[in-house]
Coordinates of N, CA and C in Angstrom, one line a residue:
M7 N 0.6 -1.4 0.1 CA 0.2 -0.1 -0.2 C 0.8 1.4 0.0
A8 N 0.5 2.1 -1.3 CA 1.7 3.1 -0.8 C 1.4 4.4 0.4
G9 N 2.1 4.6 1.0 CA 1.7 6.0 1.9 C 1.9 5.5 3.1
K10 N 1.8 4.2 3.3 CA 1.5 3.2 4.8 C 3.3 3.1 5.1
P11 N 3.7 3.4 6.1 CA 5.2 3.3 6.6 C 5.4 1.8 6.9
L12 N 6.4 1.4 6.4 CA 7.1 0.5 6.9 C 7.6 0.2 8.2
T13 N 7.2 -0.9 8.6 CA 6.7 -1.4 10.9 C 8.2 -2.3 10.9
F14 N 8.8 -2.3 11.4 CA 9.9 -3.3 12.5 C 9.3 -3.7 13.6
R15 N 9.5 -4.6 13.7 CA 8.9 -5.2 15.0 C 10.2 -4.6 16.0
K16 N 11.0 -4.9 16.2 CA 12.3 -4.2 16.9 C 13.8 -4.3 16.0
I17 N 14.2 -3.2 16.7 CA 15.8 -2.6 16.3 C 16.9 -2.9 17.2
Y18 N 17.7 -3.3 16.8 CA 18.6 -3.5 18.2 C 20.1 -2.7 17.7
V19 N 20.8 -2.2 18.5 CA 22.3 -1.9 18.6 C 23.0 -2.7 19.5
A20 N 24.0 -3.5 19.0 CA 24.6 -4.2 19.2 C 25.9 -3.7 19.9
D21 N 26.0 -4.0 21.2 CA 27.8 -3.4 21.5 C 28.5 -4.9 21.8
T22 N 29.3 -4.4 21.5 CA 31.0 -5.1 21.9 C 30.6 -6.2 22.6
S23 N 29.7 -6.0 23.8 CA 29.9 -7.2 24.5 C 28.9 -8.8 24.2
Y24 N 28.5 -8.1 23.5 CA 27.4 -9.4 22.7 C 28.0 -9.7 21.3
L25 N 29.1 -8.8 20.6 CA 30.1 -9.6 19.9 C 30.7 -10.4 20.5
V26 N 31.3 -9.7 21.2 CA 32.4 -10.8 21.9 C 32.0 -12.2 22.0
D27 N 30.8 -12.1 22.9 CA 30.0 -13.7 23.1 C 29.7 -14.4 21.7
L28 N 29.0 -13.4 20.8 CA 28.6 -14.2 19.2 C 29.7 -15.0 19.1
F29 N 30.9 -14.4 18.6 CA 32.4 -14.6 18.5 C 33.2 -15.8 18.9
K30 N 32.6 -15.9 20.6 CA 33.1 -16.9 21.4 C 34.6 -16.3 21.5
I31 N 35.0 -15.1 21.9 CA 36.0 -14.5 22.1 C 36.1 -14.3 23.4
G32 N 37.2 -15.0 24.1 CA 38.4 -14.8 25.6 C 37.6 -16.4 25.8
N33 N 37.5 -15.8 27.5 CA 36.6 -17.0 28.2 C 35.4 -16.4 28.8
Y34 N 34.6 -16.9 28.0 CA 32.9 -16.6 28.2 C 32.6 -17.5 28.5
S35 N 31.3 -17.5 29.0 CA 30.2 -18.9 29.5 C 29.8 -19.2 28.3
D36 N 29.8 -20.2 27.9 CA 29.3 -21.1 26.5 C 27.6 -20.8 26.7
D37 N 27.0 -21.1 28.1 CA 25.4 -20.4 28.3 C 25.2 -19.2 27.5
A38 N 26.2 -17.8 28.0 CA 25.8 -17.0 27.5 C 26.1 -16.4 26.1
A39 N 27.3 -17.3 25.6 CA 27.7 -17.6 24.1 C 26.4 -18.0 23.0
Q40 N 25.7 -19.2 23.8 CA 24.2 -19.7 23.1 C 23.2 -19.0 23.2
E41 N 23.1 -18.1 24.6 CA 21.8 -17.0 23.9 C 22.1 -16.2 23.8
I42 N 23.0 -15.6 23.1 CA 23.5 -14.4 22.3 C 23.4 -14.8 20.9
K43 N 24.1 -16.1 20.5 CA 23.5 -16.6 19.0 C 22.5 -16.3 19.3
N44 N 21.7 -17.3 19.6 CA 20.1 -17.2 19.6 C 19.5 -15.9 19.3
R45 N 19.9 -15.0 20.0 CA 19.3 -13.7 20.1 C 19.2 -13.3 18.7
F46 N 20.9 -13.6 18.0 CA 20.7 -12.9 16.8 C 20.3 -13.4 15.6
I47 N 20.0 -15.2 16.0 CA 19.3 -15.8 15.3 C 17.2 -15.6 14.8
Q48 N 16.9 -15.5 16.2 CA 15.7 -14.6 16.7 C 15.5 -13.4 15.8
A49 N 16.4 -12.7 16.1 CA 16.3 -11.1 15.5 C 16.3 -11.3 14.0
E50 N 17.0 -12.6 13.4 CA 16.7 -12.5 12.1 C 15.4 -12.9 11.4
K51 N 15.4 -14.2 12.0 CA 13.8 -14.7 11.6 C 12.5 -14.1 11.7
A52 N 12.8 -13.2 12.5 CA 11.6 -11.9 13.1 C 11.7 -10.7 12.1
G53 N 12.9 -10.7 11.5 CA 12.9 -9.5 10.5 C 13.2 -8.1 11.2
D54 N 13.8 -8.9 12.4 CA 14.0 -7.4 13.0 C 15.5 -6.8 12.4
L55 N 15.7 -5.7 12.9 CA 17.3 -5.1 12.6 C 18.5 -4.9 13.0
I56 N 19.5 -5.5 13.2 CA 20.3 -5.1 14.2 C 21.5 -3.7 13.6
F57 N 21.6 -3.1 14.2 CA 22.9 -2.2 13.9 C 24.0 -2.5 14.9
V58 N 25.3 -2.2 14.3 CA 26.5 -2.4 14.9 C 27.1 -1.5 14.6
P59 N 27.3 -0.5 15.5 CA 28.5 0.7 15.4 C 29.7 0.6 15.2
L60 N 30.1 1.3 14.1 CA 31.7 0.9 13.7 C 32.7 1.0 14.8
P61 N 32.8 1.4 16.2 CA 33.5 1.7 17.2 C 33.6 0.0 17.8
C62 N 32.6 -0.5 17.8 CA 32.3 -1.7 18.1 C 33.3 -2.5 17.2
I63 N 33.1 -2.7 16.3 CA 33.9 -3.1 14.9 C 35.5 -3.1 15.8
Y64 N 36.0 -1.9 15.4 CA 37.3 -1.4 16.2 C 37.3 -2.0 17.6
E65 N 36.6 -1.9 18.4 CA 36.6 -2.7 20.0 C 37.0 -3.8 19.6
L66 N 35.7 -5.1 19.1 CA 36.4 -6.1 18.9 C 37.9 -6.7 18.3
G67 N 38.0 -6.1 17.2 CA 39.5 -6.4 16.5 C 40.1 -6.3 17.9
N68 N 39.9 -5.2 18.3 CA 41.3 -4.8 19.8 C 41.2 -6.5 20.8
H69 N 40.0 -7.1 21.1 CA 39.8 -8.7 21.6 C 40.3 -9.1 21.2
I70 N 40.4 -9.2 19.6 CA 40.7 -10.7 19.1 C 42.4 -10.1 18.9
A71 N 42.6 -9.4 19.0 CA 44.3 -8.8 19.3 C 44.8 -9.3 20.6
D72 N 43.9 -9.2 21.5 CA 44.5 -10.1 22.7 C 44.2 -11.8 23.1
V73 N 43.7 -11.9 21.8 CA 43.8 -13.7 22.1 C 45.1 -14.3 21.9
R74 N 45.9 -14.9 22.7 CA 47.2 -15.5 22.6 C 47.4 -16.3 22.2
D75 N 46.4 -17.2 21.8 CA 46.8 -18.5 20.5 C 46.5 -17.6 19.4
G76 N 48.1 -17.8 18.4 CA 47.6 -17.4 17.3 C 47.1 -18.0 16.1
A77 N 46.9 -19.1 16.1 CA 45.9 -19.9 15.1 C 44.6 -19.3 15.5
R78 N 44.1 -19.3 16.7 CA 42.7 -18.7 17.3 C 42.5 -17.6 16.7
R79 N 43.7 -16.6 16.9 CA 43.6 -15.5 16.8 C 43.1 -14.8 15.3
R80 N 43.8 -15.5 14.4 CA 44.0 -15.5 12.9 C 42.5 -15.9 12.5
E81 N 41.6 -17.4 12.9 CA 40.5 -17.9 12.7 C 39.3 -16.4 13.4
L82 N 39.5 -16.3 14.4 CA 38.5 -15.2 14.9 C 38.7 -13.8 13.9
A83 N 39.8 -13.6 13.4 CA 40.2 -12.6 12.7 C 39.4 -12.7 10.9
Q84 N 39.3 -13.6 10.7 CA 38.5 -14.6 9.6 C 37.1 -14.4 9.8
K85 N 36.6 -14.9 10.8 CA 35.3 -14.8 11.1 C 34.7 -13.4 10.9
V86 N 35.2 -12.4 11.6 CA 34.4 -11.3 11.8 C 35.0 -10.4 10.6
S87 N 35.4 -10.7 9.6 CA 36.2 -10.1 8.3 C 34.9 -10.8 7.5
C88 N 35.1 -12.1 7.8 CA 33.4 -12.4 6.9 C 32.0 -11.6 7.3
F89 N 32.0 -11.5 8.3 CA 30.8 -10.8 9.2 C 30.7 -9.5 8.8
V90 N 31.4 -8.8 8.5 CA 31.7 -7.5 8.5 C 31.6 -7.1 6.8
T91 N 32.1 -8.1 6.0 CA 32.2 -8.2 4.6 C 30.5 -8.3 4.4
K92 N 29.8 -9.7 5.1 CA 28.6 -9.8 4.7 C 27.5 -8.6 5.0
C93 N 28.0 -7.9 6.4 CA 27.1 -6.5 6.7 C 27.2 -5.4 5.6
I94 N 28.0 -5.2 5.0 CA 28.1 -4.3 4.0 C 27.9 -4.8 2.5
T95 N 27.9 -5.8 2.4 CA 28.0 -6.6 0.8 C 26.7 -7.1 0.4
E96 N 25.8 -7.7 1.8 CA 24.8 -8.8 1.2 C 23.5 -7.9 1.5
N97 N 22.8 -8.5 1.7 CA 21.6 -8.4 2.5 C 21.6 -9.2 3.5
S98 N 22.3 -8.1 5.0 CA 22.3 -8.8 6.0 C 21.4 -8.3 7.2
P99 N 20.8 -9.2 7.9 CA 20.5 -8.2 9.0 C 21.1 -7.4 10.0
C100 N 22.4 -7.3 9.4 CA 23.1 -6.3 10.3 C 23.7 -5.7 9.8
T101 N 23.7 -4.1 10.3 CA 24.1 -3.0 9.1 C 25.2 -1.9 10.2
I102 N 26.4 -2.3 9.7 CA 27.4 -1.4 10.6 C 27.0 0.1 10.1
T103 N 27.2 0.6 11.3 CA 26.8 2.1 11.4 C 27.4 3.0 12.4
P104 N 27.5 4.2 12.0 CA 27.4 4.8 10.8 C 28.2 4.6 9.6
A105 N 27.5 4.9 8.4 CA 28.3 4.1 6.8 C 28.3 5.5 6.1
T106 N 28.1 6.5 6.9 CA 28.4 7.9 6.3 C 29.3 8.3 6.2
G107 N 30.2 8.0 7.4 CA 31.4 9.3 7.4 C 31.9 9.9 8.8
T108 N 32.2 10.9 8.9 CA 32.3 11.4 9.9 C 31.6 13.0 10.6
E109 N 30.7 12.8 9.5 CA 29.6 14.3 10.2 C 29.6 14.1 11.3
Q110 N 29.1 13.3 11.9 CA 28.6 12.9 13.0 C 29.6 13.2 14.1
L111 N 30.9 12.9 14.2 CA 31.9 12.9 14.9 C 31.5 14.1 16.4
P112 N 31.7 15.7 15.6 CA 31.4 16.3 16.6 C 30.2 16.2 17.3
D113 N 29.3 16.1 16.8 CA 28.2 15.8 17.6 C 28.6 14.6 18.7
L114 N 29.0 13.8 18.7 CA 28.7 13.1 19.8 C 30.0 13.0 20.5
W115 N 31.4 13.6 19.9 CA 32.1 14.3 20.7 C 31.6 15.6 21.9
D116 N 30.7 15.9 21.1 CA 30.0 17.5 22.5 C 29.4 16.9 23.4
K117 N 28.3 15.1 23.1 CA 27.7 14.8 24.0 C 28.3 13.9 24.8
F118 N 29.9 13.7 24.3 CA 30.3 13.2 25.3 C 31.0 13.7 26.4
A119 N 31.8 14.8 25.8 CA 32.4 16.2 27.0 C 30.8 16.3 27.6
T120 N 30.2 16.4 27.2 CA 29.0 17.1 28.0 C 27.8 16.4 29.0
D121 N 27.5 15.2 28.5 CA 26.9 14.4 28.9 C 27.3 13.2 29.6
Y122 N 27.9 12.6 29.0 CA 28.5 11.3 29.1 C 29.7 11.3 30.7
I123 N 30.4 12.4 30.2 CA 31.7 12.6 31.3 C 31.3 13.0 32.4
Y124 N 29.7 14.4 32.7 CA 29.0 14.4 33.7 C 28.5 13.3 34.1
Y125 N 27.8 12.7 33.4 CA 27.0 11.5 34.3 C 27.7 10.7 35.1
A126 N 29.1 10.2 34.4 CA 30.3 9.6 35.1 C 30.9 9.9 36.1
K127 N 30.9 11.1 36.4 CA 31.5 11.8 37.6 C 30.2 12.2 38.7
E128 N 29.0 12.0 38.4 CA 28.0 12.5 39.3 C 27.3 11.0 39.6
K129 N 27.5 10.1 38.8 CA 26.6 8.6 39.4 C 27.9 7.7 39.6
G130 N 29.2 8.0 39.3 CA 30.0 7.1 39.6 C 30.2 5.9 38.7
E131 N 29.6 6.1 37.8 CA 30.0 4.7 36.9 C 30.2 6.0 35.5
S132 N 30.8 4.3 34.8 CA 32.0 4.8 33.1 C 31.2 5.1 32.5
I133 N 30.7 5.9 31.4 CA 30.5 5.9 30.1 C 31.4 6.3 29.3
G134 N 32.2 5.4 28.4 CA 33.3 5.7 28.0 C 32.5 5.8 26.1
L135 N 33.8 6.5 25.5 CA 33.7 6.9 24.3 C 32.6 5.8 23.4
V136 N 33.1 4.5 23.1 CA 32.4 3.9 22.7 C 30.9 3.8 23.0
D137 N 31.1 3.4 24.9 CA 29.3 3.5 24.8 C 28.5 4.5 24.9
A138 N 29.4 5.5 24.3 CA 28.9 7.1 24.0 C 28.1 7.0 22.5
A139 N 29.3 6.5 21.6 CA 28.8 6.0 20.5 C 27.5 5.8 20.0
I140 N 27.5 3.9 21.0 CA 26.4 3.2 21.3 C 25.0 3.9 21.5
I141 N 25.1 4.4 22.6 CA 23.8 5.3 23.0 C 23.4 6.4 21.8
Y142 N 24.7 7.2 21.0 CA 24.2 8.3 19.7 C 23.2 7.8 19.2
E143 N 24.0 6.1 18.6 CA 23.8 5.8 17.7 C 22.7 5.1 18.0
A144 N 22.3 4.5 19.2 CA 20.2 4.3 19.2 C 19.6 5.2 19.5
K145 N 20.3 6.3 19.8 CA 18.9 7.1 19.7 C 18.8 8.5 18.4
R146 N 20.0 8.1 17.4 CA 20.0 8.4 16.0 C 19.0 7.8 15.5
I147 N 19.2 6.2 15.6 CA 18.5 5.1 15.0 C 17.0 5.4 15.7
K148 N 16.6 6.0 16.8 CA 15.4 5.8 17.0 C 14.5 7.2 16.6
E149 N 15.5 8.4 16.4 CA 14.5 9.3 15.6 C 14.4 9.1 14.1
E150 N 15.4 8.1 13.3 CA 15.3 7.9 11.9 C 14.4 6.9 11.7
Y151 N 14.0 6.4 12.7 CA 12.9 5.4 12.4 C 11.8 5.2 13.3
K152 N 11.4 6.3 13.4 CA 10.2 7.2 14.7 C 8.4 7.0 13.9
R153 N 9.0 7.1 12.3 CA 7.6 6.8 11.6 C 7.1 5.3 11.5
R154 N 8.3 4.6 11.4 CA 8.1 2.8 11.6 C 7.3 2.3 12.8
I155 N 7.2 3.2 13.9 CA 6.4 2.3 15.3 C 7.8 1.5 15.8
S156 N 9.0 1.7 15.5 CA 9.8 0.7 16.0 C 10.5 0.8 17.8
K157 N 10.6 -0.5 17.9 CA 11.3 -0.1 19.6 C 12.7 -0.4 19.1
V158 N 13.5 0.6 19.6 CA 15.2 0.3 19.6 C 15.3 -0.1 20.7
H159 N 16.2 -0.8 21.0 CA 16.7 -1.0 22.0 C 18.6 -1.3 21.7
I160 N 19.1 -1.3 22.9 CA 20.7 -1.9 22.8 C 21.3 -3.2 23.5
W161 N 21.6 -4.0 22.7 CA 22.2 -5.2 23.1 C 23.2 -5.2 23.9
T162 N 23.1 -5.4 25.4 CA 24.8 -5.1 26.0 C 24.8 -6.2 27.1
R163 N 26.0 -6.4 27.4 CA 25.7 -7.2 28.9 C 26.4 -5.9 30.3
D164 N 26.4 -4.7 29.7 CA 27.1 -3.6 30.6 C 25.6 -3.3 31.0
E165 N 25.7 -3.3 32.4 CA 24.5 -2.4 33.3 C 24.8 -1.3 33.6
T166 N 25.8 -0.3 33.2 CA 25.6 1.1 32.9 C 25.4 1.5 31.7
L167 N 25.8 0.6 30.6 CA 25.1 0.9 29.2 C 23.6 1.1 29.5
K168 N 23.1 -0.1 29.7 CA 22.0 -0.6 29.5 C 20.8 0.3 29.3
P169 N 20.6 1.4 30.8 CA 19.9 1.8 31.0 C 19.8 3.1 30.1
H170 N 20.1 3.7 29.2 CA 20.1 4.7 28.0 C 19.9 4.0 26.9
E171 N 19.4 2.7 26.8 CA 18.7 2.3 25.6 C 17.3 3.4 25.6
P172 N 16.8 3.6 24.1 CA 15.8 4.5 24.1 C 14.8 4.0 24.3
D173 N 14.3 2.4 24.7 CA 13.3 1.7 24.5 C 13.6 0.6 25.4
K174 N 13.4 0.7 26.7 CA 13.2 -0.6 27.5 C 12.8 -1.7 27.0
E175 N 13.7 -2.7 27.2 CA 13.9 -4.3 26.2 C 13.1 -5.0 27.4
P176 N 12.1 -5.2 27.1 CA 11.4 -6.6 28.0 C 11.8 -7.8 28.3
D177 N 12.8 -8.3 27.8 CA 13.1 -9.2 28.4 C 15.1 -9.3 28.3
P178 N 16.0 -8.5 28.6 CA 17.2 -8.3 28.1 C 17.6 -9.8 28.8
F179 N 19.1 -9.5 28.2 CA 19.9 -10.4 28.9 C 21.5 -9.8 29.3
I180 N 21.8 -9.6 30.3 CA 22.8 -9.0 31.0 C 23.9 -9.4 30.9
N181 N 23.6 -10.4 32.0 CA 24.3 -11.1 32.8 C 25.3 -12.3 32.1

């Protein structure tokens, strides 16, 4: 029908903590990794959208670089390389964002310097630049998709980051 807005059930912005478990990087619980893999599979089946902020890809690469076993490190780097390529070149449920370049960087740094550094000092919690980028992207995506009546959630295991998602997720997996 012409003129009717496209509607998505849910939109997720994936934090590095979910990606680390998705790719089983480091000493993480098999139960957590399986739960997160299942969430990605369910979201894809439901037609939900998953956005991965570019800073999370860089942070994921840093975690891979810390893997001691060279063969495992190479295997992980190749898996993530295939994931990134698929996100960019194929019809994937995951989109790496922002895909438009650096025009958002001044606004992100302004939010980081004014809102999140202040928040961290006042609340005694740490909101780093990558977390600030995730929050910024989630809010930007919420605004972009507002006509589509979508709920935007941040997929994270970080208890400091989770409360900043635009819409409260009904059944979050944090632990």
